[in-house]
Short mmCIF file of C-alpha atoms and ligand atoms in Angstrom, two decimals:
data_model
loop_
_atom_site.label_atom_id
_atom_site.label_comp_id
_atom_site.label_asym_id
_atom_site.label_seq_id
_atom_site.Cartn_x
_atom_site.Cartn_y
_atom_site.Cartn_z
CA UNK A 1 70.35 78.04 76.09
CA UNK A 2 69.64 81.63 77.03
CA UNK A 3 67.76 83.92 74.66
CA UNK A 4 69.34 87.12 73.33
CA UNK A 5 66.93 89.07 75.57
CA UNK A 6 68.09 87.16 78.68
CA UNK A 7 71.67 87.77 77.70
CA UNK A 8 71.21 91.57 77.34
CA UNK A 9 69.21 91.72 80.59
CA UNK A 10 72.02 89.94 82.43
CA UNK A 11 74.56 92.18 80.74
CA UNK A 12 72.69 95.37 81.76
CA UNK A 13 72.51 94.10 85.33
CA UNK A 14 76.23 93.41 85.39
CA UNK A 15 77.02 96.89 83.94
CA UNK A 16 74.80 98.41 86.66
CA UNK A 17 76.78 96.59 89.38
CA UNK A 18 80.04 97.79 87.89
CA UNK A 19 78.72 101.37 87.86
CA UNK A 20 77.86 100.98 91.55
CA UNK A 21 81.46 100.14 92.25
CA UNK A 22 81.52 96.31 92.19
CA UNK A 23 84.82 95.30 90.62
CA UNK A 24 84.98 91.58 91.31
CA UNK A 25 82.75 88.65 92.18
CA UNK A 26 83.23 87.02 95.56
CA UNK A 27 81.07 83.93 95.20
CA UNK A 28 80.33 81.32 92.57
CA UNK A 29 76.55 81.71 92.75
CA UNK A 30 74.47 84.83 93.22
CA UNK A 31 72.78 85.46 96.59
CA UNK A 32 69.50 87.42 96.78
CA UNK A 33 70.02 89.38 99.99
CA UNK A 34 66.27 90.33 100.09
CA UNK A 35 65.44 86.66 100.60
CA UNK A 36 67.77 86.62 103.62
CA UNK A 37 66.13 89.62 105.32
CA UNK A 38 65.51 89.07 109.00
CA UNK A 39 61.78 88.51 109.76
CA UNK A 40 60.28 91.39 111.72
CA UNK A 41 60.66 90.48 115.38
CA UNK A 42 57.57 89.65 117.46
CA UNK A 43 58.32 92.62 119.73
CA UNK A 44 58.36 95.02 116.84
CA UNK A 45 54.90 93.78 115.71
CA UNK A 46 53.26 94.55 119.10
CA UNK A 47 51.31 97.80 119.46
CA UNK A 48 53.55 100.62 120.70
CA UNK A 49 51.75 100.93 124.05
CA UNK A 50 52.51 97.32 125.08
CA UNK A 51 56.18 97.47 124.07
CA UNK A 52 58.86 97.85 126.73
CA UNK A 53 60.42 101.29 127.00
CA UNK A 54 63.33 101.65 124.58
CA UNK A 55 66.78 101.36 126.16
CA UNK A 56 68.41 104.71 126.93
CA UNK A 57 70.56 106.13 124.15
CA UNK A 58 74.16 105.46 125.17
CA UNK A 59 76.43 108.47 125.61
CA UNK A 60 78.45 109.23 122.49
CA UNK A 61 81.64 107.17 122.44
CA UNK A 62 84.72 109.25 123.16
CA UNK A 63 86.38 110.23 119.88
CA UNK A 64 89.66 108.48 119.27
CA UNK A 65 92.65 110.42 117.98
CA UNK A 66 93.72 107.88 115.34
CA UNK A 67 97.02 109.59 114.35
CA UNK A 68 98.00 109.83 118.05
CA UNK A 69 97.18 106.13 118.61
CA UNK A 70 99.19 105.29 115.49
CA UNK A 71 102.12 107.34 116.75
CA UNK A 72 102.13 105.52 120.11
CA UNK A 73 102.05 102.13 118.34
CA UNK A 74 104.69 103.10 115.78
CA UNK A 75 107.12 104.55 118.30
CA UNK A 76 106.99 101.40 120.39
CA UNK A 77 108.27 99.35 117.42
CA UNK A 78 112.03 98.79 117.52
CA UNK A 79 112.32 96.54 114.44
CA UNK A 80 110.58 96.09 111.09
CA UNK A 81 108.90 92.92 112.38
CA UNK A 82 107.53 94.82 115.37
CA UNK A 83 106.37 97.64 113.12
CA UNK A 84 104.62 95.20 110.79
CA UNK A 85 102.89 93.60 113.81
CA UNK A 86 101.85 97.00 115.18
CA UNK A 87 100.37 98.01 111.81
CA UNK A 88 98.65 94.67 111.33
CA UNK A 89 96.96 95.15 114.74
CA UNK A 90 95.94 98.75 114.10
CA UNK A 91 92.13 98.73 113.83
CA UNK A 92 91.31 102.46 113.39
CA UNK A 93 91.67 102.52 109.60
CA UNK A 94 88.28 101.46 108.11
CA UNK A 95 89.95 100.35 104.88
CA UNK A 96 91.42 97.37 106.75
CA UNK A 97 87.94 95.85 107.04
CA UNK A 98 87.48 95.41 103.31
CA UNK A 99 90.96 94.20 102.49
CA UNK A 100 91.96 90.57 102.06
CA UNK A 101 95.62 90.82 102.91
CA UNK A 102 98.01 93.10 104.77
CA UNK A 103 100.83 94.31 102.46
CA UNK A 104 103.72 95.58 104.50
CA UNK A 105 106.75 95.73 102.20
CA UNK A 106 108.94 93.98 99.69
CA UNK A 107 112.57 94.15 98.66
CA UNK A 108 115.81 94.51 100.62
CA UNK A 109 115.42 96.28 103.99
CA UNK A 110 119.11 97.31 103.72
CA UNK A 111 118.56 98.98 100.33
CA UNK A 112 119.84 102.48 99.73
CA UNK A 113 116.59 103.41 97.95
CA UNK A 114 113.14 103.26 99.66
CA UNK A 115 110.18 103.52 97.32
CA UNK A 116 106.83 104.64 98.75
CA UNK A 117 103.63 104.03 96.76
CA UNK A 118 99.97 104.68 97.52
CA UNK A 119 98.17 101.48 98.58
CA UNK A 120 97.78 97.89 97.37
CA UNK A 121 95.61 97.20 94.35
CA UNK A 122 93.74 94.03 93.45
CA UNK A 123 96.80 91.84 92.77
CA UNK A 124 98.69 93.12 95.79
CA UNK A 125 95.60 92.48 97.98
CA UNK A 126 95.51 88.86 96.76
CA UNK A 127 99.26 88.29 97.18
CA UNK A 128 100.06 90.38 100.27
CA UNK A 129 103.03 92.15 98.63
CA UNK A 130 103.23 95.69 97.31
CA UNK A 131 103.56 96.46 93.60
CA UNK A 132 103.11 93.00 92.06
CA UNK A 133 100.49 93.94 89.40
CA UNK A 134 101.00 95.74 86.08
CA UNK A 135 102.11 98.96 87.77
CA UNK A 136 104.53 96.91 89.89
CA UNK A 137 106.09 95.35 86.78
CA UNK A 138 106.48 98.83 85.36
CA UNK A 139 108.09 99.97 88.64
CA UNK A 140 110.58 97.06 88.44
CA UNK A 141 111.47 97.99 84.85
CA UNK A 142 111.95 101.63 85.80
CA UNK A 143 114.41 100.92 88.61
CA UNK A 144 116.12 98.09 86.67
CA UNK A 145 117.00 100.81 84.12
CA UNK A 146 119.26 102.40 86.76
CA UNK A 147 120.60 99.08 88.00
CA UNK A 148 118.34 98.58 91.03
CA UNK A 149 116.05 95.65 91.86
CA UNK A 150 113.99 94.45 94.78
CA UNK A 151 115.67 91.02 94.66
CA UNK A 152 119.33 92.07 94.97
CA UNK A 153 121.05 91.27 98.32
CA UNK A 154 123.48 94.18 97.62
CA UNK A 155 122.29 97.30 99.44
CA UNK A 156 123.70 99.53 96.66
CA UNK A 157 121.85 97.65 93.96
CA UNK A 158 118.50 97.11 95.59
CA UNK A 159 115.27 98.86 96.52
CA UNK A 160 112.88 98.48 99.41
CA UNK A 161 109.20 99.06 98.62
CA UNK A 162 106.22 100.02 100.75
CA UNK A 163 102.95 101.98 100.52
CA UNK A 164 101.27 104.70 102.56
CA UNK A 165 98.39 102.29 103.28
CA UNK A 166 99.02 98.55 103.79
CA UNK A 167 95.43 97.68 102.88
CA UNK A 168 93.59 97.93 99.57
CA UNK A 169 90.95 100.70 99.57
CA UNK A 170 87.54 99.65 98.16
CA UNK A 171 87.45 99.83 94.32
CA UNK A 172 91.04 101.13 94.44
CA UNK A 173 89.87 104.58 95.46
CA UNK A 174 92.46 107.10 96.54
CA UNK A 175 93.02 107.12 100.31
CA UNK A 176 91.39 110.18 101.92
CA UNK A 177 93.16 112.76 104.08
CA UNK A 178 92.16 111.15 107.41
CA UNK A 179 93.39 107.73 106.29
CA UNK A 180 96.70 109.19 105.13
CA UNK A 181 97.13 111.19 108.35
CA UNK A 182 96.63 108.12 110.57
CA UNK A 183 99.18 106.05 108.63
CA UNK A 184 101.88 108.75 108.49
CA UNK A 185 103.35 107.90 111.96
CA UNK A 186 103.86 104.31 110.79
CA UNK A 187 105.49 105.54 107.60
CA UNK A 188 107.82 107.84 109.50
CA UNK A 189 108.90 104.97 111.76
CA UNK A 190 109.28 102.73 108.70
CA UNK A 191 111.70 105.20 107.13
CA UNK A 192 113.66 105.51 110.41
CA UNK A 193 114.03 101.72 110.68
CA UNK A 194 115.04 101.20 107.04
CA UNK A 195 117.29 104.29 107.07
CA UNK A 196 117.67 104.61 103.27
CA UNK A 197 119.94 107.06 101.46
CA UNK A 198 117.13 108.25 99.16
CA UNK A 199 113.33 108.08 99.21
CA UNK A 200 111.28 107.95 96.02
CA UNK A 201 107.62 108.95 96.26
CA UNK A 202 105.43 107.42 93.57
CA UNK A 203 102.48 109.73 92.86
CA UNK A 204 100.31 112.11 94.81
CA UNK A 205 99.39 110.02 97.87
CA UNK A 206 102.95 109.59 99.21
CA UNK A 207 103.63 113.21 98.16
CA UNK A 208 100.84 114.26 100.54
CA UNK A 209 101.83 111.83 103.25
CA UNK A 210 105.53 112.67 103.31
CA UNK A 211 105.77 116.29 102.06
CA UNK A 212 102.25 117.52 102.79
CA UNK A 213 101.97 118.65 99.14
CA UNK A 214 99.78 117.88 96.14
CA UNK A 215 100.51 118.27 92.44
CA UNK A 216 102.90 115.52 91.47
CA UNK A 217 103.14 116.58 87.81
CA UNK A 218 104.36 119.97 89.01
CA UNK A 219 106.66 118.77 91.82
CA UNK A 220 108.10 115.61 90.23
CA UNK A 221 111.82 115.77 89.64
CA UNK A 222 112.46 118.35 92.37
CA UNK A 223 114.52 117.18 95.30
CA UNK A 224 112.98 117.78 98.68
CA UNK A 225 113.77 116.62 102.20
CA UNK A 226 111.77 114.70 104.79
CA UNK A 227 112.68 112.68 107.91
CA UNK A 228 116.25 113.87 107.35
CA UNK A 229 116.47 112.14 103.91
CA UNK A 230 116.60 113.39 100.34
CA UNK A 231 113.23 112.77 98.71
CA UNK A 232 112.46 112.53 94.98
CA UNK A 233 108.75 112.93 93.99
CA UNK A 234 108.09 110.81 90.84
CA UNK A 235 105.19 109.94 88.55
CA UNK A 236 103.36 106.81 89.58
CA UNK A 237 104.03 103.83 87.27
CA UNK A 238 100.24 103.37 86.75
CA UNK A 239 100.17 106.91 85.35
CA UNK A 240 103.05 106.09 83.03
CA UNK A 241 101.16 103.06 81.72
CA UNK A 242 98.37 105.44 80.64
CA UNK A 243 100.51 108.45 79.64
CA UNK A 244 103.43 106.91 77.84
CA UNK A 245 104.73 110.30 76.74
CA UNK A 246 105.53 111.06 80.40
CA UNK A 247 108.11 108.24 80.50
CA UNK A 248 110.70 110.84 79.37
CA UNK A 249 110.16 112.73 82.64
CA UNK A 250 110.31 109.53 84.68
CA UNK A 251 113.61 108.70 83.02
CA UNK A 252 115.02 112.10 83.93
CA UNK A 253 113.95 111.56 87.57
CA UNK A 254 115.53 108.08 87.65
CA UNK A 255 118.79 109.53 86.35
CA UNK A 256 118.67 112.17 89.09
CA UNK A 257 118.26 109.40 91.69
CA UNK A 258 121.18 107.46 90.16
CA UNK A 259 123.40 110.56 90.20
CA UNK A 260 122.52 111.26 93.83
CA UNK A 261 123.43 107.74 94.86
CA UNK A 262 126.75 107.94 93.01
CA UNK A 263 127.72 111.21 94.67
CA UNK A 264 126.50 110.34 98.13
CA UNK A 265 129.15 111.12 100.80
N1 URA B 301 100.02 101.00 93.32
C1 URA B 301 100.59 101.41 94.47
O1 URA B 301 100.73 102.59 94.75
N2 URA B 301 101.06 100.44 95.31
C2 URA B 301 100.95 99.13 95.05
O2 URA B 301 101.38 98.32 95.84
C3 URA B 301 100.33 98.77 93.85
C4 URA B 301 99.89 99.71 92.96
#
């Protein structure tokens, strides 16, 4: 059995990894990467004079305009399946490399309400569906309170859910401006293909992506317009789980969405 000292040493090591940003283990047994280090190559050990001349430095790769590439790919998609395929194949977003699964959407594509969140978290990354963790359960409860669900086949009683990014950022960090900008063309096409009556933006990231604004606590509850649709900025359900007093504001915003749907021409 381990001694108390071994326990506290192991515990300190684990805390240190968590501080460095590790938030899950990906193997059953630890691997010492220093033991795996490549041996220094024979060429590198030779005296400099006898080494072959280094290869010429290649010219800098031409810079790629990621938002323009995304726009080309998005505009070529004429259905949700094609859009999902185009996004899945899009390799210019670095976040994709660290994600397990691609999370495109959930809910009824004919729904009158389209909900846009930030990006998948841990549970979503494991399952490949947006908003399935604690924040997702909160989101379901919020919209159920105004008679909407992701499971309903009735377009007037359902929601369709997506995120600005379809891949989980490392350690759930907020997507940066460049990542948001390169995914916006896909989002715009996504809205055009779903053609909802109302869009709900959950938190700051979709607020930036869709309305080019920040400050969700200031702008929540105020109707705006984007892509020819009425847009309601709302507090993110993960925020409501931490700040329960803000549920009152979320309820007011949900009632505003309900009223808008009821009076739609
Ligand atoms: N938070 C989001 O913004 N989206 C998800 O899919 C899950 C959590």
